Amino acid sequence: MLKRDKDGAEAGVDGGTPTASIADVAAAAGVSRQTVSNVLNAPHRVREETRRRVEAAITALGYQPNRAAQALRAQTSRVIGIRIESIQIDSLTTVHDRFLHALAEAVQAIDHHLLVFAADDPDDEIGTYTRLHRTGAVDAFVLYGIDEDDVRPRQMLHLGAPFATFGRTGHDTDHLWVDVDDETGGAAVAQHLVARGHRRIGFVGWPEGSSVGDRRVAGLRGVLDKHDLLGECAGLDLRGQDEIANGVTLGGILLDRPAPPTAVVAASDTLAVGVVQAARARGLVVGRDLAVVGFDDTPTAGVFDLSSVRQPIEAVARSIVRALQPHLPAGGTPPQPETEPSTSEVFAGRLLAPTLVVRASSAAATPR
């Protein structure tokens, strides 16, 4: 069994060997207990030489701080909460899973933990945030899947809890957000296909009103307009839910047209896989007879040798944690600086550029 000493370190009982206390570390390093505490909780306040000496003593003595006691004294939970999305049947999208993993790593880098929970709907989600905030169980929150008219940020502002969002609404001047520049992604796809000689380019996307899907097609159309191709692409924009079956159906409709497109851009890899299946069912060879490009660069894209726009999910997670850190009760050590994708600062947020990954599905020139 273990008991805690007054310094928050663990000490053995029943014959166990006691571990080092914060006083032991201070004595070994020749500093005060407060300096040791600063090294653990606010290393930026300590000179580098002193910090290294204290860290060496911590390692040599095997000191293990009592995080629960530290959190209690600081009146912080050292926890960040996020709602997990429900599983979508017939969808290949793994962006949410990638984001959760990246966010957990970024949160851990500042000595916090990630709390995930399920909710039936947005009202239930906000209700859970409210309970967690008022009980002090969570220091801050991350909201996922923000759309144009999302009411959750306004509700969180009313609650008064620190939060940041992955995504933007139409009025993001008053809270922290990080998002991917989907319009730039759509433009990169269009430039890629036009450079390979395609003039009839179709789009299979989500129903209008999805801010992410609308931005992706807006970027595509912007480039087509610059090349005077909107007329040739007229009527080649079809929408449906993000399911493989819809990709098959919508892709088939485009390919059965008297003048079918030579390239199809899909708003997601899920829809793109459906388009690929529709093409194969008609005896077409993707990459030779038809170019197909998706979004999100899921593992499935690699399996299908599918060109796709990759979101910088890991950078999004790190940026969200950096944005939240000054608003956390305990602060923490920020993730190490590193090279990030190109960005532009917008209001209280940060916009990250995606990257087009070109594979065999769109690498060839337009079929003749």
mmCIF file of N, CA and C in Angstrom, residues 171-279:
data_model
loop_
_atom_site.group_PDB
_atom_site.id
_atom_site.type_symbol
_atom_site.label_atom_id
_atom_site.label_comp_id
_atom_site.label_asym_id
_atom_site.label_seq_id
_atom_site.Cartn_x
_atom_site.Cartn_y
_atom_site.Cartn_z
ATOM 1 N N HIS A 171 -20.047 33.503 -37.574
ATOM 2 C CA HIS A 171 -19.815 34.626 -36.635
ATOM 3 C C HIS A 171 -18.781 34.230 -35.598
ATOM 4 N N ASP A 172 -17.569 33.961 -36.077
ATOM 5 C CA ASP A 172 -16.517 33.455 -35.194
ATOM 6 C C ASP A 172 -15.535 34.523 -34.742
ATOM 7 N N THR A 173 -16.030 35.689 -34.383
ATOM 8 C CA THR A 173 -15.135 36.748 -33.939
ATOM 9 C C THR A 173 -14.953 36.747 -32.427
ATOM 10 N N ASP A 174 -15.666 35.882 -31.729
ATOM 11 C CA ASP A 174 -15.665 35.972 -30.272
ATOM 12 C C ASP A 174 -15.280 34.684 -29.557
ATOM 13 N N HIS A 175 -14.722 33.722 -30.286
ATOM 14 C CA HIS A 175 -14.224 32.526 -29.600
ATOM 15 C C HIS A 175 -13.077 31.921 -30.407
ATOM 16 N N LEU A 176 -12.348 31.013 -29.780
ATOM 17 C CA LEU A 176 -11.194 30.381 -30.396
ATOM 18 C C LEU A 176 -11.635 29.297 -31.369
ATOM 19 N N TRP A 177 -11.021 29.256 -32.540
ATOM 20 C CA TRP A 177 -11.320 28.196 -33.496
ATOM 21 C C TRP A 177 -10.100 27.906 -34.359
ATOM 22 N N VAL A 178 -10.064 26.681 -34.861
ATOM 23 C CA VAL A 178 -9.057 26.261 -35.833
ATOM 24 C C VAL A 178 -9.801 25.475 -36.905
ATOM 25 N N ASP A 179 -9.452 25.700 -38.158
ATOM 26 C CA ASP A 179 -10.152 25.017 -39.232
ATOM 27 C C ASP A 179 -9.201 24.753 -40.395
ATOM 28 N N VAL A 180 -9.648 23.887 -41.290
ATOM 29 C CA VAL A 180 -8.900 23.583 -42.509
ATOM 30 C C VAL A 180 -9.472 24.414 -43.651
ATOM 31 N N ASP A 181 -8.618 24.951 -44.477
ATOM 32 C CA ASP A 181 -9.040 25.790 -45.596
ATOM 33 C C ASP A 181 -9.531 24.900 -46.742
ATOM 34 N N ASP A 182 -10.792 24.479 -46.654
ATOM 35 C CA ASP A 182 -11.353 23.564 -47.645
ATOM 36 C C ASP A 182 -11.460 24.196 -49.024
ATOM 37 N N GLU A 183 -11.649 25.494 -49.081
ATOM 38 C CA GLU A 183 -11.733 26.159 -50.375
ATOM 39 C C GLU A 183 -10.408 26.054 -51.125
ATOM 40 N N THR A 184 -9.311 26.197 -50.385
ATOM 41 C CA THR A 184 -7.986 26.025 -50.989
ATOM 42 C C THR A 184 -7.807 24.596 -51.475
ATOM 43 N N GLY A 185 -8.333 23.634 -50.717
ATOM 44 C CA GLY A 185 -8.251 22.236 -51.135
ATOM 45 C C GLY A 185 -8.993 21.990 -52.429
ATOM 46 N N GLY A 186 -10.201 22.537 -52.542
ATOM 47 C CA GLY A 186 -10.963 22.386 -53.777
ATOM 48 C C GLY A 186 -10.265 23.021 -54.961
ATOM 49 N N ALA A 187 -9.661 24.169 -54.731
ATOM 50 C CA ALA A 187 -8.930 24.854 -55.805
ATOM 51 C C ALA A 187 -7.726 24.035 -56.257
ATOM 52 N N ALA A 188 -7.033 23.404 -55.315
ATOM 53 C CA ALA A 188 -5.867 22.593 -55.675
ATOM 54 C C ALA A 188 -6.268 21.411 -56.546
ATOM 55 N N VAL A 189 -7.423 20.805 -56.244
ATOM 56 C CA VAL A 189 -7.903 19.689 -57.061
ATOM 57 C C VAL A 189 -8.205 20.162 -58.478
ATOM 58 N N ALA A 190 -8.913 21.289 -58.591
ATOM 59 C CA ALA A 190 -9.269 21.812 -59.907
ATOM 60 C C ALA A 190 -8.029 22.144 -60.728
ATOM 61 N N GLN A 191 -7.054 22.774 -60.104
ATOM 62 C CA GLN A 191 -5.823 23.124 -60.816
ATOM 63 C C GLN A 191 -5.103 21.873 -61.301
ATOM 64 N N HIS A 192 -5.112 20.853 -60.474
ATOM 65 C CA HIS A 192 -4.472 19.576 -60.833
ATOM 66 C C HIS A 192 -5.145 18.957 -62.053
ATOM 67 N N LEU A 193 -6.470 18.921 -62.063
ATOM 68 C CA LEU A 193 -7.199 18.282 -63.160
ATOM 69 C C LEU A 193 -7.132 19.106 -64.441
ATOM 70 N N VAL A 194 -7.252 20.424 -64.324
ATOM 71 C CA VAL A 194 -7.162 21.282 -65.509
ATOM 72 C C VAL A 194 -5.783 21.162 -66.144
ATOM 73 N N ALA A 195 -4.741 21.073 -65.316
ATOM 74 C CA ALA A 195 -3.383 20.940 -65.833
ATOM 75 C C ALA A 195 -3.200 19.647 -66.614
ATOM 76 N N ARG A 196 -4.017 18.646 -66.318
ATOM 77 C CA ARG A 196 -3.945 17.376 -67.041
ATOM 78 C C ARG A 196 -4.913 17.322 -68.221
ATOM 79 N N GLY A 197 -5.517 18.447 -68.535
ATOM 80 C CA GLY A 197 -6.302 18.555 -69.745
ATOM 81 C C GLY A 197 -7.793 18.327 -69.595
ATOM 82 N N HIS A 198 -8.279 18.140 -68.398
ATOM 83 C CA HIS A 198 -9.708 17.892 -68.200
ATOM 84 C C HIS A 198 -10.497 19.198 -68.324
ATOM 85 N N ARG A 199 -11.627 19.110 -69.056
ATOM 86 C CA ARG A 199 -12.482 20.284 -69.233
ATOM 87 C C ARG A 199 -13.907 20.022 -68.739
ATOM 88 N N ARG A 200 -14.321 18.783 -68.729
ATOM 89 C CA ARG A 200 -15.627 18.420 -68.169
ATOM 90 C C ARG A 200 -15.377 17.712 -66.840
ATOM 91 N N ILE A 201 -15.496 18.470 -65.781
ATOM 92 C CA ILE A 201 -15.183 17.970 -64.425
ATOM 93 C C ILE A 201 -16.462 17.963 -63.607
ATOM 94 N N GLY A 202 -16.842 16.798 -63.121
ATOM 95 C CA GLY A 202 -18.045 16.662 -62.306
ATOM 96 C C GLY A 202 -17.732 16.739 -60.821
ATOM 97 N N PHE A 203 -18.777 16.989 -60.035
ATOM 98 C CA PHE A 203 -18.625 17.054 -58.579
ATOM 99 C C PHE A 203 -19.733 16.253 -57.926
ATOM 100 N N VAL A 204 -19.365 15.367 -57.023
ATOM 101 C CA VAL A 204 -20.316 14.598 -56.221
ATOM 102 C C VAL A 204 -20.105 15.022 -54.772
ATOM 103 N N GLY A 205 -21.090 15.719 -54.213
ATOM 104 C CA GLY A 205 -20.887 16.298 -52.883
ATOM 105 C C GLY A 205 -22.036 16.061 -51.937
ATOM 106 N N TRP A 206 -21.923 16.702 -50.786
ATOM 107 C CA TRP A 206 -22.961 16.613 -49.763
ATOM 108 C C TRP A 206 -24.078 17.610 -50.086
ATOM 109 N N PRO A 207 -25.244 17.450 -49.464
ATOM 110 C CA PRO A 207 -26.345 18.401 -49.703
ATOM 111 C C PRO A 207 -25.899 19.835 -49.426
ATOM 112 N N GLU A 208 -26.409 20.771 -50.207
ATOM 113 C CA GLU A 208 -26.058 22.171 -50.016
ATOM 114 C C GLU A 208 -26.438 22.617 -48.606
ATOM 115 N N GLY A 209 -25.623 23.475 -48.032
ATOM 116 C CA GLY A 209 -25.832 23.911 -46.653
ATOM 117 C C GLY A 209 -24.764 23.378 -45.722
ATOM 118 N N SER A 210 -24.020 22.360 -46.171
ATOM 119 C CA SER A 210 -22.864 21.885 -45.413
ATOM 120 C C SER A 210 -21.710 22.837 -45.699
ATOM 121 N N SER A 211 -21.269 23.573 -44.691
ATOM 122 C CA SER A 211 -20.250 24.595 -44.933
ATOM 123 C C SER A 211 -18.958 23.992 -45.473
ATOM 124 N N VAL A 212 -18.579 22.809 -44.979
ATOM 125 C CA VAL A 212 -17.352 22.177 -45.463
ATOM 126 C C VAL A 212 -17.504 21.790 -46.934
ATOM 127 N N GLY A 213 -18.594 21.107 -47.255
ATOM 128 C CA GLY A 213 -18.810 20.701 -48.634
ATOM 129 C C GLY A 213 -18.961 21.889 -49.569
ATOM 130 N N ASP A 214 -19.656 22.926 -49.111
ATOM 131 C CA ASP A 214 -19.853 24.110 -49.946
ATOM 132 C C ASP A 214 -18.531 24.822 -50.213
ATOM 133 N N ARG A 215 -17.660 24.862 -49.218
ATOM 134 C CA ARG A 215 -16.359 25.510 -49.423
ATOM 135 C C ARG A 215 -15.503 24.718 -50.400
ATOM 136 N N ARG A 216 -15.587 23.396 -50.328
ATOM 137 C CA ARG A 216 -14.793 22.575 -51.240
ATOM 138 C C ARG A 216 -15.214 22.793 -52.683
ATOM 139 N N VAL A 217 -16.512 22.815 -52.937
ATOM 140 C CA VAL A 217 -16.977 23.030 -54.308
ATOM 141 C C VAL A 217 -16.759 24.478 -54.738
ATOM 142 N N ALA A 218 -16.776 25.425 -53.795
ATOM 143 C CA ALA A 218 -16.514 26.823 -54.137
ATOM 144 C C ALA A 218 -15.087 26.988 -54.649
ATOM 145 N N GLY A 219 -14.131 26.299 -54.006
ATOM 146 C CA GLY A 219 -12.750 26.354 -54.471
ATOM 147 C C GLY A 219 -12.601 25.743 -55.848
ATOM 148 N N LEU A 220 -13.313 24.659 -56.079
ATOM 149 C CA LEU A 220 -13.294 23.999 -57.382
ATOM 150 C C LEU A 220 -13.856 24.924 -58.460
ATOM 151 N N ARG A 221 -15.006 25.518 -58.180
ATOM 152 C CA ARG A 221 -15.655 26.375 -59.167
ATOM 153 C C ARG A 221 -14.838 27.631 -59.459
ATOM 154 N N GLY A 222 -14.168 28.144 -58.436
ATOM 155 C CA GLY A 222 -13.365 29.345 -58.644
ATOM 156 C C GLY A 222 -12.299 29.137 -59.699
ATOM 157 N N VAL A 223 -11.638 27.985 -59.669
ATOM 158 C CA VAL A 223 -10.608 27.698 -60.663
ATOM 159 C C VAL A 223 -11.232 27.421 -62.029
ATOM 160 N N LEU A 224 -12.342 26.687 -62.050
ATOM 161 C CA LEU A 224 -13.018 26.414 -63.325
ATOM 162 C C LEU A 224 -13.452 27.712 -63.992
ATOM 163 N N ASP A 225 -13.907 28.657 -63.179
ATOM 164 C CA ASP A 225 -14.329 29.954 -63.711
ATOM 165 C C ASP A 225 -13.150 30.689 -64.345
ATOM 166 N N LYS A 226 -11.988 30.643 -63.694
ATOM 167 C CA LYS A 226 -10.801 31.324 -64.230
ATOM 168 C C LYS A 226 -10.396 30.747 -65.584
ATOM 169 N N HIS A 227 -10.707 29.460 -65.789
ATOM 170 C CA HIS A 227 -10.343 28.813 -67.054
ATOM 171 C C HIS A 227 -11.519 28.741 -68.021
ATOM 172 N N ASP A 228 -12.602 29.484 -67.715
ATOM 173 C CA ASP A 228 -13.791 29.528 -68.570
ATOM 174 C C ASP A 228 -14.378 28.133 -68.816
ATOM 175 N N LEU A 229 -14.434 27.329 -67.775
ATOM 176 C CA LEU A 229 -14.929 25.957 -67.901
ATOM 177 C C LEU A 229 -16.263 25.723 -67.205
ATOM 178 N N LEU A 230 -16.827 26.742 -66.581
ATOM 179 C CA LEU A 230 -18.086 26.538 -65.864
ATOM 180 C C LEU A 230 -19.201 26.107 -66.814
ATOM 181 N N GLY A 231 -19.197 26.641 -68.032
ATOM 182 C CA GLY A 231 -20.230 26.255 -69.001
ATOM 183 C C GLY A 231 -20.142 24.789 -69.361
ATOM 184 N N GLU A 232 -18.927 24.286 -69.611
ATOM 185 C CA GLU A 232 -18.742 22.887 -69.971
ATOM 186 C C GLU A 232 -19.050 21.949 -68.803
ATOM 187 N N CYS A 233 -18.957 22.474 -67.568
ATOM 188 C CA CYS A 233 -19.203 21.645 -66.378
ATOM 189 C C CYS A 233 -20.620 21.817 -65.836
ATOM 190 N N ALA A 234 -21.435 22.607 -66.532
ATOM 191 C CA ALA A 234 -22.793 22.860 -66.060
ATOM 192 C C ALA A 234 -23.584 21.560 -66.001
ATOM 193 N N GLY A 235 -24.340 21.378 -64.923
ATOM 194 C CA GLY A 235 -25.156 20.187 -64.758
ATOM 195 C C GLY A 235 -24.404 18.970 -64.266
ATOM 196 N N LEU A 236 -23.140 19.119 -63.946
ATOM 197 C CA LEU A 236 -22.324 17.982 -63.487
ATOM 198 C C LEU A 236 -22.080 18.029 -61.982
ATOM 199 N N ASP A 237 -22.935 18.721 -61.258
ATOM 200 C CA ASP A 237 -22.828 18.865 -59.801
ATOM 201 C C ASP A 237 -24.017 18.153 -59.164
ATOM 202 N N LEU A 238 -23.770 17.010 -58.520
ATOM 203 C CA LEU A 238 -24.826 16.226 -57.887
ATOM 204 C C LEU A 238 -24.536 16.082 -56.398
ATOM 205 N N ARG A 239 -25.592 16.018 -55.589
ATOM 206 C CA ARG A 239 -25.416 15.994 -54.139
ATOM 207 C C ARG A 239 -26.152 14.812 -53.493
ATOM 208 N N GLY A 240 -25.622 14.353 -52.364
ATOM 209 C CA GLY A 240 -26.243 13.277 -51.609
ATOM 210 C C GLY A 240 -25.539 13.075 -50.288
ATOM 211 N N GLN A 241 -26.086 12.221 -49.444
ATOM 212 C CA GLN A 241 -25.484 11.936 -48.145
ATOM 213 C C GLN A 241 -24.137 11.236 -48.318
ATOM 214 N N ASP A 242 -23.308 11.344 -47.291
ATOM 215 C CA ASP A 242 -21.939 10.823 -47.358
ATOM 216 C C ASP A 242 -21.929 9.314 -47.147
ATOM 217 N N GLU A 243 -22.324 8.586 -48.170
ATOM 218 C CA GLU A 243 -22.383 7.129 -48.128
ATOM 219 C C GLU A 243 -21.859 6.561 -49.443
ATOM 220 N N ILE A 244 -21.227 5.400 -49.376
ATOM 221 C CA ILE A 244 -20.687 4.776 -50.585
ATOM 222 C C ILE A 244 -21.793 4.549 -51.604
ATOM 223 N N ALA A 245 -22.952 4.082 -51.123
ATOM 224 C CA ALA A 245 -24.066 3.799 -52.036
ATOM 225 C C ALA A 245 -24.475 5.047 -52.817
ATOM 226 N N ASN A 246 -24.449 6.195 -52.163
ATOM 227 C CA ASN A 246 -24.782 7.435 -52.865
ATOM 228 C C ASN A 246 -23.712 7.790 -53.892
ATOM 229 N N GLY A 247 -22.458 7.504 -53.569
ATOM 230 C CA GLY A 247 -21.391 7.729 -54.535
ATOM 231 C C GLY A 247 -21.584 6.878 -55.776
ATOM 232 N N VAL A 248 -22.008 5.628 -55.573
ATOM 233 C CA VAL A 248 -22.275 4.737 -56.706
ATOM 234 C C VAL A 248 -23.413 5.292 -57.561
ATOM 235 N N THR A 249 -24.506 5.695 -56.896
ATOM 236 C CA THR A 249 -25.675 6.197 -57.616
ATOM 237 C C THR A 249 -25.372 7.485 -58.366
ATOM 238 N N LEU A 250 -24.807 8.473 -57.661
ATOM 239 C CA LEU A 250 -24.544 9.762 -58.281
ATOM 240 C C LEU A 250 -23.460 9.672 -59.351
ATOM 241 N N GLY A 251 -22.444 8.869 -59.071
ATOM 242 C CA GLY A 251 -21.402 8.671 -60.075
ATOM 243 C C GLY A 251 -21.961 8.022 -61.322
ATOM 244 N N GLY A 252 -22.869 7.060 -61.131
ATOM 245 C CA GLY A 252 -23.482 6.402 -62.280
ATOM 246 C C GLY A 252 -24.303 7.358 -63.115
ATOM 247 N N ILE A 253 -25.023 8.255 -62.457
ATOM 248 C CA ILE A 253 -25.824 9.248 -63.197
ATOM 249 C C ILE A 253 -24.919 10.111 -64.063
ATOM 250 N N LEU A 254 -23.799 10.560 -63.518
ATOM 251 C CA LEU A 254 -22.870 11.393 -64.294
ATOM 252 C C LEU A 254 -22.282 10.621 -65.469
ATOM 253 N N LEU A 255 -21.882 9.389 -65.224
ATOM 254 C CA LEU A 255 -21.209 8.610 -66.262
ATOM 255 C C LEU A 255 -22.160 8.142 -67.360
ATOM 256 N N ASP A 256 -23.451 8.126 -67.079
ATOM 257 C CA ASP A 256 -24.436 7.722 -68.079
ATOM 258 C C ASP A 256 -24.940 8.902 -68.915
ATOM 259 N N ARG A 257 -24.435 10.088 -68.638
ATOM 260 C CA ARG A 257 -24.836 11.253 -69.428
ATOM 261 C C ARG A 257 -24.312 11.100 -70.876
ATOM 262 N N PRO A 258 -25.019 11.712 -71.850
ATOM 263 C CA PRO A 258 -24.526 11.660 -73.233
ATOM 264 C C PRO A 258 -23.105 12.216 -73.368
ATOM 265 N N ALA A 259 -22.813 13.240 -72.585
ATOM 266 C CA ALA A 259 -21.456 13.805 -72.574
ATOM 267 C C ALA A 259 -20.942 13.732 -71.139
ATOM 268 N N PRO A 260 -20.458 12.568 -70.719
ATOM 269 C CA PRO A 260 -20.048 12.388 -69.318
ATOM 270 C C PRO A 260 -18.760 13.153 -69.009
ATOM 271 N N PRO A 261 -18.517 13.404 -67.743
ATOM 272 C CA PRO A 261 -17.263 14.070 -67.362
ATOM 273 C C PRO A 261 -16.078 13.139 -67.551
ATOM 274 N N THR A 262 -14.917 13.728 -67.775
ATOM 275 C CA THR A 262 -13.681 12.938 -67.844
ATOM 276 C C THR A 262 -13.007 12.861 -66.474
ATOM 277 N N ALA A 263 -13.507 13.655 -65.534
ATOM 278 C CA ALA A 263 -12.978 13.640 -64.164
ATOM 279 C C ALA A 263 -14.124 13.930 -63.199
ATOM 280 N N VAL A 264 -14.077 13.302 -62.037
ATOM 281 C CA VAL A 264 -15.087 13.531 -61.003
ATOM 282 C C VAL A 264 -14.378 13.819 -59.685
ATOM 283 N N VAL A 265 -14.766 14.921 -59.064
ATOM 284 C CA VAL A 265 -14.259 15.280 -57.736
ATOM 285 C C VAL A 265 -15.345 14.953 -56.726
ATOM 286 N N ALA A 266 -14.991 14.282 -55.660
ATOM 287 C CA ALA A 266 -15.948 13.922 -54.612
ATOM 288 C C ALA A 266 -15.622 14.682 -53.341
ATOM 289 N N ALA A 267 -16.652 15.040 -52.588
ATOM 290 C CA ALA A 267 -16.463 15.813 -51.361
ATOM 291 C C ALA A 267 -15.821 14.998 -50.255
ATOM 292 N N SER A 268 -15.742 13.678 -50.428
ATOM 293 C CA SER A 268 -15.115 12.816 -49.427
ATOM 294 C C SER A 268 -14.598 11.564 -50.110
ATOM 295 N N ASP A 269 -13.713 10.850 -49.439
ATOM 296 C CA ASP A 269 -13.235 9.573 -49.971
ATOM 297 C C ASP A 269 -14.370 8.556 -50.023
ATOM 298 N N THR A 270 -15.319 8.666 -49.102
ATOM 299 C CA THR A 270 -16.465 7.760 -49.099
ATOM 300 C C THR A 270 -17.222 7.851 -50.425
ATOM 301 N N LEU A 271 -17.562 9.066 -50.834
ATOM 302 C CA LEU A 271 -18.260 9.257 -52.098
ATOM 303 C C LEU A 271 -17.364 8.895 -53.281
ATOM 304 N N ALA A 272 -16.074 9.178 -53.166
ATOM 305 C CA ALA A 272 -15.143 8.874 -54.252
ATOM 306 C C ALA A 272 -15.063 7.374 -54.504
ATOM 307 N N VAL A 273 -15.065 6.584 -53.458
ATOM 308 C CA VAL A 273 -15.032 5.126 -53.614
ATOM 309 C C VAL A 273 -16.291 4.654 -54.342
ATOM 310 N N GLY A 274 -17.426 5.275 -54.019
ATOM 311 C CA GLY A 274 -18.652 4.946 -54.739
ATOM 312 C C GLY A 274 -18.543 5.261 -56.219
ATOM 313 N N VAL A 275 -17.946 6.405 -56.560
ATOM 314 C CA VAL A 275 -17.745 6.781 -57.968
ATOM 315 C C VAL A 275 -16.829 5.774 -58.658
ATOM 316 N N VAL A 276 -15.782 5.349 -57.973
ATOM 317 C CA VAL A 276 -14.865 4.347 -58.530
ATOM 318 C C VAL A 276 -15.618 3.059 -58.842
ATOM 319 N N GLN A 277 -16.485 2.637 -57.931
ATOM 320 C CA GLN A 277 -17.258 1.411 -58.158
ATOM 321 C C GLN A 277 -18.197 1.574 -59.349
ATOM 322 N N ALA A 278 -18.822 2.754 -59.472
ATOM 323 C CA ALA A 278 -19.713 3.006 -60.601
ATOM 324 C C ALA A 278 -18.939 2.951 -61.919
ATOM 325 N N ALA A 279 -17.728 3.503 -61.924
ATOM 326 C CA ALA A 279 -16.907 3.492 -63.137
ATOM 327 C C ALA A 279 -16.524 2.068 -63.518
#
